[in-house]
Amino acid sequence: MIPGAFDYHAPASLEEALSLLSANVDDAKVLAGGQSLLPLMKLRLAKPEVIIDIGGLAELNYIREDGDHIAIGALATYTDLAESELILDRCPLLAQAAVVVGDVQVRNRGTVGGGLAHADPAEDLPAAVLALDAEIKAAGPDGERWIPASEFFITMLTTSLMPEELLTEIRVPARDGYKSSYQKASRQAAGFAIVGVATCLKESADGTCEDIAIGVTGVGDVAYRAEQVEAALRGRKLDDSAIAGAAALVTGGVDPIEDVNATPTYRAHLARVYVERTIQAARAE
Amino acid sequence: MKQTVRVTVNGRLYEEEVEPRQLLSYFLRETIGLTGTHIGCIIGECGACTVQVNGTLVKSCLMFAVQANGKEVTTIEGLAEGDALHPVQEAFINNYGFQCGYCTPGMIMAADSLLKKNPNPSEEEIREGLAGNLCMCTGYVQIVAAVKEAAGQVDNG
Ligand SMILES: Cc1cc2nc3c(=O)[nH]c(=O)nc-3n(C[C@H](O)[C@H](O)[C@H](O)COP(=O)(O)OP(=O)(O)OC[C@H]3O[C@@H](n4cnc5c(N)ncnc54)[C@H](O)[C@@H]3O)c2cc1C
Ligand code: FES
Ligand code: FES
């Protein structure tokens, strides 16, 4: 359980980090909170020869209001998200997902950038980021670009970040007037999601669904939006039978994965139940 | 290539040459000889290696020693003042909050951290605050009782 040897760099600026990454792109790994990378390195599933530790870059550690968006630096931790007044006030779904990640210690070290760049299919944050239509900023040698969350997660452990790019920020539209809920099924108190569902919705005074967005994690090999469920509910009255009928569409077009925790059938069942629960919980907020 | 790290542990500054791949847990135990921090699973799941870095609760097996450069680490050895035990340590003794003692240093660091943030936690908040720390022996009941007893006695200033 000892990682392989590596050269260690702690760049003092983003610019320096990017040039170190470009110079070592085949052998380097970026280190943020280390809560995924260290276990992988100990198991020697990752054997980087160069580690670029961005953990000290204060310029990537912030949560701030940016007009009708919230801008979150890559180094904000899950604890920062869960406790941010701004997030609790304007896009609480992010805090609702962050507060159930792992345990206190993991939340204190794990970062937004690391969690998203890692793209483990059982991580919680991707579901919330998808449901919130967040945008992800990538910085590379040729400058910056924005990637919509819907185009960010490609497949298991694979995103649309290029090897010489760093994730530097995510930008989330404020969801004033929306209600939300994140819930997950996991094996123990502090475990990865077998299924996690992030729901954000807006309803009119008479209970008609004006808008709804549902992000699902743990079910397929990558987190996704339950578009069929959303389409079935938008403009409809949110009564129990409409919700139950729509929830059954959650795995439409998706192949639920099989692992030690759950069969595909059980995963599909959980996904349906958690879609219903999060819609009901959001409405009751 | 070895790297120099300067880390303040329990108020004392250490300057050591380490391999970058050395985990903070081994730095504490083997390089500077503070064996109060235990190592259980070494993959980040049991919490036995829990310490505080700049006042934040972390698992020292999920951090390289070089990542603690310039930071302040508090381990279980840093809680008592001379012969006067810390209130959480006293409460663990009073409530039989341990049996084999393997999980205890991590549990106490986690309990201290919880009480600094939330001086009067509910039972659910205590269990949630200690969720990253596993105990094979006690069944947790006495540990929760100990944290309840210590509540309100931890200086959160
Ligand atoms: C015991 C335990 C329980 C856990 N439980 C959960 C859980 O319930 N839910 C959950 O969602 N997660 C869970 N996790 C995983 C963890 O939350 C995240 O995967 C982790 O925090 C990722 O963030 P990090 O900063 O630690 O990333 P690191 O481990 O530092 O990096 C992860 C990967 O992302 C890359 N990377 C990091 N930052 C950037 C960046 N800015 N730009 C580009 N690439 C980058 C790294 O090179 C690496 O490949 C758990 C982890 C542990 C150890
Ligand atoms: S030894 Fe660090 S968590 Fe188990
Ligand atoms: S007292 Fe033995 S593991 Fe907790």
Short mmCIF file of C-alpha atoms and ligand atoms in Angstrom, two decimals:
data_model
loop_
_atom_site.label_atom_id
_atom_site.label_comp_id
_atom_site.label_asym_id
_atom_site.label_seq_id
_atom_site.Cartn_x
_atom_site.Cartn_y
_atom_site.Cartn_z
CA MET A 1 0.00 0.00 0.00
CA ILE A 2 2.91 2.31 -0.74
CA PRO A 3 2.56 4.44 -3.88
CA GLY A 4 5.27 4.34 -6.54
CA ALA A 5 7.97 7.02 -6.43
CA PHE A 6 7.37 10.34 -8.17
CA ASP A 7 8.76 13.83 -8.54
CA TYR A 8 6.72 16.34 -6.62
CA HIS A 9 5.91 19.87 -7.73
CA ALA A 10 3.86 22.42 -5.84
CA PRO A 11 3.41 25.26 -8.36
CA ALA A 12 2.84 28.73 -6.97
CA SER A 13 0.38 29.84 -9.65
CA LEU A 14 -2.13 28.44 -12.12
CA GLU A 15 0.14 29.54 -14.94
CA GLU A 16 3.04 27.54 -13.52
CA ALA A 17 0.77 24.55 -12.96
CA LEU A 18 -0.36 24.64 -16.59
CA SER A 19 3.16 24.81 -17.96
CA LEU A 20 4.31 21.96 -15.69
CA LEU A 21 1.35 19.93 -16.93
CA SER A 22 2.09 20.64 -20.59
CA ALA A 23 5.75 19.76 -20.12
CA ASN A 24 4.95 16.42 -18.43
CA VAL A 25 1.63 15.56 -20.01
CA ASP A 26 2.36 11.85 -20.49
CA ASP A 27 3.70 11.14 -17.00
CA ALA A 28 1.97 13.65 -14.74
CA LYS A 29 -1.08 13.60 -12.53
CA VAL A 30 -2.64 16.63 -10.94
CA LEU A 31 -3.18 16.31 -7.19
CA ALA A 32 -5.97 18.29 -5.53
CA GLY A 33 -7.50 16.80 -2.36
CA GLY A 34 -6.05 13.36 -3.05
CA GLN A 35 -9.14 11.49 -1.84
CA SER A 36 -9.39 9.51 -5.08
CA LEU A 37 -5.85 9.75 -6.40
CA LEU A 38 -4.07 8.49 -3.27
CA PRO A 39 -6.10 5.26 -3.04
CA LEU A 40 -5.47 4.66 -6.78
CA MET A 41 -1.74 5.28 -6.36
CA LYS A 42 -1.53 2.96 -3.37
CA LEU A 43 -3.20 0.21 -5.37
CA ARG A 44 -0.75 1.13 -8.17
CA LEU A 45 -3.69 1.59 -10.51
CA ALA A 46 -2.15 5.02 -11.07
CA LYS A 47 1.64 5.29 -11.28
CA PRO A 48 2.40 8.89 -12.21
CA GLU A 49 6.06 9.83 -12.38
CA VAL A 50 5.27 13.46 -11.74
CA ILE A 51 2.76 14.91 -9.29
CA ILE A 52 1.60 18.48 -9.73
CA ASP A 53 0.03 19.50 -6.43
CA ILE A 54 -2.42 22.33 -7.06
CA GLY A 55 -3.75 22.17 -3.49
CA GLY A 56 -2.00 25.39 -2.48
CA LEU A 57 -3.37 27.60 -5.27
CA ALA A 58 -5.49 30.12 -3.38
CA GLU A 59 -6.60 31.61 -6.70
CA LEU A 60 -8.68 28.45 -7.32
CA ASN A 61 -10.32 28.41 -3.90
CA TYR A 62 -13.47 30.53 -3.80
CA ILE A 63 -17.25 30.55 -3.93
CA ARG A 64 -18.69 33.85 -5.11
CA GLU A 65 -21.68 35.48 -6.69
CA ASP A 66 -21.29 36.43 -10.33
CA GLY A 67 -24.53 38.15 -11.37
CA ASP A 68 -27.20 35.47 -11.67
CA HIS A 69 -24.56 32.74 -11.40
CA ILE A 70 -22.50 31.27 -8.59
CA ALA A 71 -18.83 30.77 -9.46
CA ILE A 72 -17.02 28.01 -7.62
CA GLY A 73 -13.25 27.54 -7.81
CA ALA A 74 -11.90 24.05 -8.49
CA LEU A 75 -10.39 23.82 -5.01
CA ALA A 76 -13.57 24.51 -3.05
CA THR A 77 -14.12 21.42 -0.89
CA TYR A 78 -17.33 19.48 -0.35
CA THR A 79 -17.40 20.99 3.16
CA ASP A 80 -17.14 24.48 1.64
CA LEU A 81 -20.12 23.71 -0.64
CA ALA A 82 -22.18 22.20 2.16
CA GLU A 83 -21.63 25.20 4.44
CA SER A 84 -21.69 28.11 1.97
CA GLU A 85 -24.53 30.53 2.76
CA LEU A 86 -24.52 31.63 -0.87
CA ILE A 87 -25.01 28.09 -2.15
CA LEU A 88 -27.58 27.20 0.50
CA ASP A 89 -29.47 30.31 -0.51
CA ARG A 90 -29.23 30.25 -4.33
CA CYS A 91 -28.51 26.69 -5.51
CA PRO A 92 -28.97 24.45 -2.44
CA LEU A 93 -28.94 21.27 -4.54
CA LEU A 94 -25.13 21.47 -4.64
CA ALA A 95 -24.96 21.61 -0.84
CA GLN A 96 -27.52 18.81 -0.55
CA ALA A 97 -25.30 16.55 -2.69
CA ALA A 98 -22.00 17.64 -1.11
CA VAL A 99 -23.12 17.01 2.48
CA VAL A 100 -23.72 13.29 1.85
CA VAL A 101 -20.35 12.61 0.19
CA GLY A 102 -18.26 10.08 2.12
CA ASP A 103 -17.54 11.26 5.63
CA VAL A 104 -16.32 14.44 7.36
CA GLN A 105 -12.67 13.78 6.57
CA VAL A 106 -13.32 13.08 2.87
CA ARG A 107 -15.54 16.16 2.58
CA ASN A 108 -12.86 18.32 4.20
CA ARG A 109 -10.23 17.35 1.60
CA GLY A 110 -12.19 16.36 -1.53
CA THR A 111 -12.60 19.17 -4.04
CA VAL A 112 -15.16 20.12 -6.66
CA GLY A 113 -12.52 19.97 -9.39
CA GLY A 114 -11.16 16.61 -8.28
CA GLY A 115 -14.59 15.06 -7.91
CA LEU A 116 -15.75 16.15 -11.36
CA ALA A 117 -12.47 15.46 -13.18
CA HIS A 118 -12.32 11.99 -11.64
CA ALA A 119 -15.81 11.13 -13.00
CA ASP A 120 -16.36 8.02 -10.92
CA PRO A 121 -19.83 6.75 -11.90
CA ALA A 122 -20.79 6.49 -8.21
CA GLU A 123 -19.91 10.05 -7.22
CA ASP A 124 -22.63 12.36 -5.96
CA LEU A 125 -21.71 15.77 -7.34
CA PRO A 126 -22.08 14.94 -11.07
CA ALA A 127 -25.84 14.39 -10.62
CA ALA A 128 -26.29 17.84 -9.07
CA VAL A 129 -24.04 19.58 -11.57
CA LEU A 130 -26.03 18.06 -14.45
CA ALA A 131 -29.39 18.96 -12.91
CA LEU A 132 -28.23 22.54 -12.42
CA ASP A 133 -26.99 22.99 -16.03
CA ALA A 134 -23.61 24.03 -14.69
CA GLU A 135 -20.75 25.03 -16.96
CA ILE A 136 -17.22 23.85 -16.40
CA LYS A 137 -14.20 25.98 -17.16
CA ALA A 138 -11.10 24.27 -18.52
CA ALA A 139 -7.78 26.09 -18.75
CA GLY A 140 -5.00 24.83 -20.99
CA PRO A 141 -1.94 26.03 -22.84
CA ASP A 142 -4.14 27.73 -25.47
CA GLY A 143 -6.36 29.55 -23.02
CA GLU A 144 -9.75 28.84 -21.49
CA ARG A 145 -12.95 27.23 -22.69
CA TRP A 146 -16.35 26.48 -21.19
CA ILE A 147 -17.85 23.01 -21.29
CA PRO A 148 -21.55 22.49 -20.52
CA ALA A 149 -22.04 19.80 -17.84
CA SER A 150 -24.09 17.85 -20.40
CA GLU A 151 -20.97 17.45 -22.57
CA PHE A 152 -18.46 16.97 -19.75
CA PHE A 153 -18.96 13.39 -18.57
CA ILE A 154 -18.08 10.96 -21.37
CA THR A 155 -17.92 7.58 -19.68
CA MET A 156 -16.55 5.87 -16.58
CA LEU A 157 -13.51 7.89 -15.34
CA THR A 158 -13.45 9.85 -18.60
CA THR A 159 -14.38 13.48 -19.19
CA SER A 160 -13.98 15.89 -22.07
CA LEU A 161 -11.02 17.59 -20.33
CA MET A 162 -7.87 17.32 -22.46
CA PRO A 163 -4.77 15.84 -20.74
CA GLU A 164 -3.06 19.24 -20.70
CA GLU A 165 -6.09 21.02 -19.27
CA LEU A 166 -7.04 21.83 -15.70
CA LEU A 167 -10.58 22.27 -14.47
CA THR A 168 -10.48 25.70 -12.85
CA GLU A 169 -14.07 26.71 -12.10
CA ILE A 170 -17.68 25.69 -12.30
CA ARG A 171 -20.44 28.18 -12.87
CA VAL A 172 -23.94 27.40 -11.70
CA PRO A 173 -27.04 29.44 -12.54
CA ALA A 174 -28.83 30.57 -9.38
CA ARG A 175 -32.08 28.65 -9.00
CA ASP A 176 -34.16 31.24 -7.16
CA GLY A 177 -37.75 30.05 -6.84
CA TYR A 178 -36.80 26.41 -7.40
CA LYS A 179 -36.98 23.59 -4.87
CA SER A 180 -34.57 20.70 -4.79
CA SER A 181 -33.54 17.45 -3.18
CA TYR A 182 -30.61 15.05 -3.45
CA GLN A 183 -30.95 11.55 -2.08
CA LYS A 184 -28.89 8.43 -2.46
CA ALA A 185 -28.97 4.76 -1.67
CA SER A 186 -25.64 3.57 -0.35
CA ARG A 187 -24.48 0.52 1.51
CA GLN A 188 -23.21 2.09 4.67
CA ALA A 189 -23.53 5.50 6.26
CA ALA A 190 -20.38 6.75 4.55
CA GLY A 191 -20.47 5.03 1.18
CA PHE A 192 -20.50 5.79 -2.49
CA ALA A 193 -23.91 6.03 -4.15
CA ILE A 194 -25.41 2.82 -5.53
CA VAL A 195 -27.98 5.21 -6.95
CA GLY A 196 -28.17 8.95 -6.38
CA VAL A 197 -30.80 11.33 -7.73
CA ALA A 198 -30.64 15.13 -7.83
CA THR A 199 -33.93 16.87 -8.56
CA CYS A 200 -34.56 20.57 -9.00
CA LEU A 201 -38.04 21.80 -9.87
CA LYS A 202 -40.29 24.81 -10.07
CA GLU A 203 -44.02 24.50 -9.64
CA SER A 204 -46.82 27.01 -9.89
CA ALA A 205 -49.25 27.72 -7.07
CA ASP A 206 -51.69 25.08 -8.37
CA GLY A 207 -48.99 22.36 -8.42
CA THR A 208 -48.23 22.43 -12.14
CA CYS A 209 -44.64 21.61 -12.99
CA GLU A 210 -43.14 24.65 -14.71
CA ASP A 211 -39.63 23.26 -14.93
CA ILE A 212 -37.81 20.18 -13.73
CA ALA A 213 -34.28 18.83 -14.04
CA ILE A 214 -33.17 15.45 -12.78
CA GLY A 215 -29.56 14.22 -12.59
CA VAL A 216 -28.90 10.54 -11.95
CA THR A 217 -25.66 8.98 -10.74
CA GLY A 218 -24.61 5.41 -9.97
CA VAL A 219 -26.99 3.80 -12.47
CA GLY A 220 -25.16 3.88 -15.78
CA ASP A 221 -21.44 4.06 -16.48
CA VAL A 222 -21.73 7.82 -16.39
CA ALA A 223 -24.07 10.29 -14.67
CA TYR A 224 -26.94 11.47 -16.89
CA ARG A 225 -30.07 13.63 -17.10
CA ALA A 226 -33.35 11.71 -16.90
CA GLU A 227 -34.75 13.59 -19.89
CA GLN A 228 -37.69 11.26 -20.46
CA VAL A 229 -38.90 11.79 -16.90
CA GLU A 230 -38.47 15.54 -17.23
CA ALA A 231 -40.41 15.65 -20.52
CA ALA A 232 -43.24 13.59 -19.03
CA LEU A 233 -43.67 16.00 -16.12
CA ARG A 234 -43.06 19.44 -17.59
CA GLY A 235 -46.38 21.29 -17.81
CA ARG A 236 -48.21 18.52 -15.93
CA LYS A 237 -49.87 18.62 -12.52
CA LEU A 238 -47.49 16.99 -10.05
CA ASP A 239 -49.85 14.46 -8.52
CA ASP A 240 -48.78 11.04 -7.21
CA SER A 241 -49.80 9.10 -10.28
CA ALA A 242 -48.11 11.47 -12.73
CA ILE A 243 -44.92 11.30 -10.68
CA ALA A 244 -45.00 7.52 -10.41
CA GLY A 245 -45.70 7.12 -14.13
CA ALA A 246 -42.89 9.45 -15.12
CA ALA A 247 -40.39 7.94 -12.65
CA ALA A 248 -40.66 4.60 -14.42
CA LEU A 249 -38.93 6.22 -17.42
CA VAL A 250 -35.73 6.99 -15.48
CA THR A 251 -33.66 4.20 -17.04
CA GLY A 252 -35.02 4.72 -20.57
CA GLY A 253 -32.07 4.39 -22.97
CA VAL A 254 -29.63 3.53 -20.17
CA ASP A 255 -28.00 0.18 -19.36
CA PRO A 256 -27.83 -0.07 -15.58
CA ILE A 257 -24.47 -1.45 -14.44
CA GLU A 258 -23.87 -4.59 -12.40
CA ASP A 259 -21.40 -4.73 -9.51
CA VAL A 260 -21.05 -6.20 -6.00
CA ASN A 261 -23.60 -3.74 -4.66
CA ALA A 262 -26.54 -4.24 -6.99
CA THR A 263 -27.89 -6.03 -10.04
CA PRO A 264 -29.13 -3.96 -13.00
CA THR A 265 -32.73 -4.76 -12.06
CA TYR A 266 -32.25 -3.57 -8.50
CA ARG A 267 -30.48 -0.42 -9.70
CA ALA A 268 -33.35 0.40 -12.05
CA HIS A 269 -35.80 -0.14 -9.20
CA LEU A 270 -33.81 2.12 -6.87
CA ALA A 271 -33.56 4.80 -9.54
CA ARG A 272 -37.34 4.85 -9.98
CA VAL A 273 -37.94 5.01 -6.22
CA TYR A 274 -35.37 7.77 -5.71
CA VAL A 275 -36.79 9.87 -8.54
CA GLU A 276 -40.18 9.72 -6.81
CA ARG A 277 -38.68 10.44 -3.40
CA THR A 278 -36.66 13.43 -4.53
CA ILE A 279 -39.60 14.97 -6.36
CA GLN A 280 -41.82 14.54 -3.30
CA ALA A 281 -39.09 15.81 -0.96
CA ALA A 282 -38.41 18.86 -3.14
CA ARG A 283 -42.12 19.71 -3.26
CA ALA A 284 -42.40 19.40 0.52
CA GLU A 285 -39.45 21.76 1.06
CA MET B 1 14.47 12.76 -4.93
CA LYS B 2 13.96 13.71 -1.30
CA GLN B 3 12.22 16.90 -0.43
CA THR B 4 12.39 19.10 2.65
CA VAL B 5 9.20 19.54 4.62
CA ARG B 6 8.62 21.92 7.48
CA VAL B 7 5.64 20.92 9.53
CA THR B 8 4.55 22.09 12.93
CA VAL B 9 3.23 19.13 14.89
CA ASN B 10 1.59 19.78 18.24
CA GLY B 11 3.27 23.17 18.41
CA ARG B 12 6.79 21.96 17.60
CA LEU B 13 8.42 22.67 14.23
CA TYR B 14 9.97 19.70 12.44
CA GLU B 15 12.17 20.03 9.39
CA GLU B 16 12.78 16.69 7.69
CA GLU B 17 13.96 15.25 4.39
CA VAL B 18 11.30 12.90 3.06
CA GLU B 19 10.43 10.99 -0.08
CA PRO B 20 7.45 12.72 -1.72
CA ARG B 21 5.51 9.45 -1.66
CA GLN B 22 5.69 9.20 2.13
CA LEU B 23 2.21 9.36 3.62
CA LEU B 24 1.61 11.82 6.44
CA SER B 25 0.65 8.88 8.68
CA TYR B 26 4.12 7.31 8.24
CA PHE B 27 5.80 10.68 8.62
CA LEU B 28 4.14 11.09 12.01
CA ARG B 29 4.82 7.55 13.21
CA GLU B 30 8.20 6.72 11.71
CA THR B 31 9.98 9.95 10.83
CA ILE B 32 9.15 11.92 13.97
CA GLY B 33 8.19 9.01 16.25
CA LEU B 34 4.65 10.02 17.22
CA THR B 35 3.01 6.60 17.26
CA GLY B 36 -0.26 7.75 18.81
CA THR B 37 -1.72 8.11 15.31
CA HIS B 38 -2.70 4.59 14.28
CA ILE B 39 -2.80 2.97 10.87
CA GLY B 40 -5.62 0.52 10.17
CA CYS B 41 -6.75 0.05 6.60
CA ILE B 42 -4.28 2.48 4.97
CA ILE B 43 -6.78 3.02 2.14
CA GLY B 44 -8.81 5.80 3.68
CA GLU B 45 -11.77 3.87 5.04
CA CYS B 46 -11.27 3.25 8.77
CA GLY B 47 -10.30 6.64 10.19
CA ALA B 48 -7.72 5.25 12.67
CA CYS B 49 -5.13 7.64 11.19
CA THR B 50 -7.29 10.76 11.66
CA VAL B 51 -5.49 13.98 12.65
CA GLN B 52 -6.20 17.69 12.32
CA VAL B 53 -4.33 19.78 9.74
CA ASN B 54 -4.71 23.54 10.21
CA GLY B 55 -7.67 22.70 12.43
CA THR B 56 -9.39 20.56 9.77
CA LEU B 57 -10.11 16.87 10.30
CA VAL B 58 -8.32 14.64 7.76
CA LYS B 59 -7.19 11.05 7.31
CA SER B 60 -3.39 11.13 7.40
CA CYS B 61 -3.15 8.09 5.12
CA LEU B 62 -4.87 10.11 2.37
CA MET B 63 -2.28 12.86 2.41
CA PHE B 64 1.38 12.93 1.48
CA ALA B 65 3.70 14.46 4.10
CA VAL B 66 4.81 17.01 1.48
CA GLN B 67 1.21 18.27 1.30
CA ALA B 68 1.50 19.26 4.97
CA ASN B 69 4.49 21.50 4.25
CA GLY B 70 4.05 24.81 6.08
CA LYS B 71 0.99 23.55 7.94
CA GLU B 72 0.11 22.82 11.55
CA VAL B 73 -0.79 19.27 12.47
CA THR B 74 -2.43 18.22 15.73
CA THR B 75 -2.29 14.56 16.73
CA ILE B 76 -3.65 12.74 19.75
CA GLU B 77 -0.37 13.54 21.57
CA GLY B 78 -1.18 17.24 21.26
CA LEU B 79 -4.46 17.26 23.19
CA ALA B 80 -3.47 16.82 26.84
CA GLU B 81 -1.80 19.69 28.65
CA GLY B 82 0.94 18.09 30.72
CA ASP B 83 -0.78 15.56 32.96
CA ALA B 84 -4.21 17.14 32.50
CA LEU B 85 -6.12 15.10 29.94
CA HIS B 86 -8.31 16.82 27.36
CA PRO B 87 -12.06 16.77 28.21
CA VAL B 88 -12.75 14.33 25.35
CA GLN B 89 -10.05 11.98 26.64
CA GLU B 90 -11.51 12.16 30.18
CA ALA B 91 -14.97 11.46 28.82
CA PHE B 92 -13.76 8.39 26.86
CA ILE B 93 -12.28 6.99 30.09
CA ASN B 94 -15.39 7.78 32.17
CA ASN B 95 -17.71 6.14 29.63
CA TYR B 96 -15.58 3.12 28.64
CA GLY B 97 -15.44 4.61 25.14
CA PHE B 98 -12.82 2.08 24.02
CA GLN B 99 -11.86 -1.55 24.36
CA CYS B 100 -8.78 -2.49 22.32
CA GLY B 101 -8.03 1.18 21.75
CA TYR B 102 -7.09 0.86 18.11
CA CYS B 103 -9.66 3.34 16.82
CA THR B 104 -9.41 5.61 19.85
CA PRO B 105 -6.89 8.26 18.74
CA GLY B 106 -8.81 8.85 15.52
CA MET B 107 -12.15 8.83 17.33
CA ILE B 108 -10.96 11.40 19.84
CA MET B 109 -9.56 13.68 17.15
CA ALA B 110 -12.87 13.43 15.26
CA ALA B 111 -14.90 14.07 18.42
CA ASP B 112 -12.76 17.09 19.32
CA SER B 113 -13.19 18.48 15.81
CA LEU B 114 -16.96 17.93 15.92
CA LEU B 115 -17.32 19.66 19.30
CA LYS B 116 -15.26 22.64 18.18
CA LYS B 117 -17.72 23.19 15.33
CA ASN B 118 -20.86 22.15 17.14
CA PRO B 119 -20.51 22.37 20.95
CA ASN B 120 -23.83 20.65 21.67
CA PRO B 121 -24.50 18.04 18.98
CA SER B 122 -27.53 15.76 18.94
CA GLU B 123 -27.00 12.00 18.96
CA GLU B 124 -27.55 11.94 15.20
CA GLU B 125 -25.02 14.72 14.69
CA ILE B 126 -22.49 12.82 16.81
CA ARG B 127 -22.97 9.66 14.77
CA GLU B 128 -22.70 11.63 11.53
CA GLY B 129 -19.60 13.45 12.79
CA LEU B 130 -17.90 10.14 13.61
CA ALA B 131 -19.07 8.31 10.45
CA GLY B 132 -15.54 8.26 9.04
CA ASN B 133 -14.19 6.41 12.08
CA LEU B 134 -14.84 2.70 12.41
CA CYS B 135 -14.68 0.74 15.68
CA MET B 136 -14.57 -3.07 15.75
CA CYS B 137 -15.13 -3.39 19.48
CA THR B 138 -17.53 -1.06 21.23
CA GLY B 139 -20.64 -0.97 19.08
CA TYR B 140 -20.30 2.82 19.31
CA VAL B 141 -22.81 3.27 22.17
CA GLN B 142 -20.18 4.17 24.78
CA ILE B 143 -18.35 6.36 22.28
CA VAL B 144 -21.49 8.39 21.63
CA ALA B 145 -22.05 8.64 25.40
CA ALA B 146 -18.49 9.92 25.84
CA VAL B 147 -18.95 12.60 23.21
CA LYS B 148 -22.22 13.67 24.87
CA GLU B 149 -20.44 14.00 28.19
CA ALA B 150 -17.62 16.03 26.66
CA ALA B 151 -20.08 18.33 24.86
CA GLY B 152 -19.92 21.87 26.12
CA GLN B 153 -16.46 21.31 27.63
CA VAL B 154 -14.38 21.74 24.49
CA ASP B 155 -12.93 25.16 23.98
CA ASN B 156 -14.16 26.23 20.56
CA GLY B 157 -12.51 29.62 20.58
C1 LIG C 1 -13.54 6.75 2.12
C2 LIG C 1 -14.01 7.51 0.92
C3 LIG C 1 -15.37 7.66 0.69
C4 LIG C 1 -15.83 8.36 -0.41
N1 LIG C 1 -17.18 8.48 -0.57
C5 LIG C 1 -17.64 9.22 -1.61
C6 LIG C 1 -19.05 9.43 -1.77
O1 LIG C 1 -19.88 8.94 -0.99
N2 LIG C 1 -19.46 10.18 -2.83
C7 LIG C 1 -18.57 10.75 -3.70
O2 LIG C 1 -19.01 11.44 -4.62
N3 LIG C 1 -17.25 10.57 -3.57
C8 LIG C 1 -16.77 9.81 -2.55
N4 LIG C 1 -15.42 9.64 -2.42
C9 LIG C 1 -14.52 10.15 -3.49
C10 LIG C 1 -14.17 11.56 -3.31
O3 LIG C 1 -15.21 12.34 -2.90
C11 LIG C 1 -13.77 12.22 -4.61
O4 LIG C 1 -13.48 11.37 -5.62
C12 LIG C 1 -12.57 13.05 -4.36
O5 LIG C 1 -12.79 13.89 -3.29
C13 LIG C 1 -12.07 13.80 -5.57
O6 LIG C 1 -11.56 15.08 -5.24
P1 LIG C 1 -10.05 15.29 -4.81
O7 LIG C 1 -9.86 16.74 -4.74
O8 LIG C 1 -9.76 14.51 -3.60
O9 LIG C 1 -9.31 14.71 -6.10
P2 LIG C 1 -7.91 14.00 -6.27
O10 LIG C 1 -7.92 12.66 -5.64
O11 LIG C 1 -6.81 14.91 -5.91
O12 LIG C 1 -7.93 13.84 -7.86
C14 LIG C 1 -8.85 12.97 -8.51
C15 LIG C 1 -8.56 12.95 -10.02
O13 LIG C 1 -8.92 14.20 -10.60
C16 LIG C 1 -7.78 14.84 -11.17
N5 LIG C 1 -7.90 16.27 -10.83
C17 LIG C 1 -8.04 16.79 -9.59
N6 LIG C 1 -8.25 18.12 -9.66
C18 LIG C 1 -8.23 18.44 -10.97
C19 LIG C 1 -8.41 19.68 -11.68
N7 LIG C 1 -8.66 20.84 -11.05
N8 LIG C 1 -8.33 19.66 -13.03
C20 LIG C 1 -8.09 18.48 -13.68
N9 LIG C 1 -7.94 17.29 -13.07
C21 LIG C 1 -8.01 17.27 -11.72
C22 LIG C 1 -6.58 14.16 -10.58
O14 LIG C 1 -5.48 14.19 -11.46
C23 LIG C 1 -7.11 12.76 -10.37
O15 LIG C 1 -7.03 12.02 -11.56
C24 LIG C 1 -14.92 8.94 -1.33
C25 LIG C 1 -13.54 8.81 -1.11
C26 LIG C 1 -13.07 8.10 0.01
C27 LIG C 1 -11.62 7.98 0.23
S1 FES C 2 -5.55 4.03 8.06
FE1 FES C 2 -6.22 5.90 7.23
S2 FES C 2 -8.31 5.58 7.03
FE2 FES C 2 -7.64 3.62 7.68
S1 FES C 3 -11.94 0.03 20.65
FE1 FES C 3 -11.23 -1.56 19.39
S2 FES C 3 -11.58 -0.73 17.41
FE2 FES C 3 -12.53 0.68 18.67
#
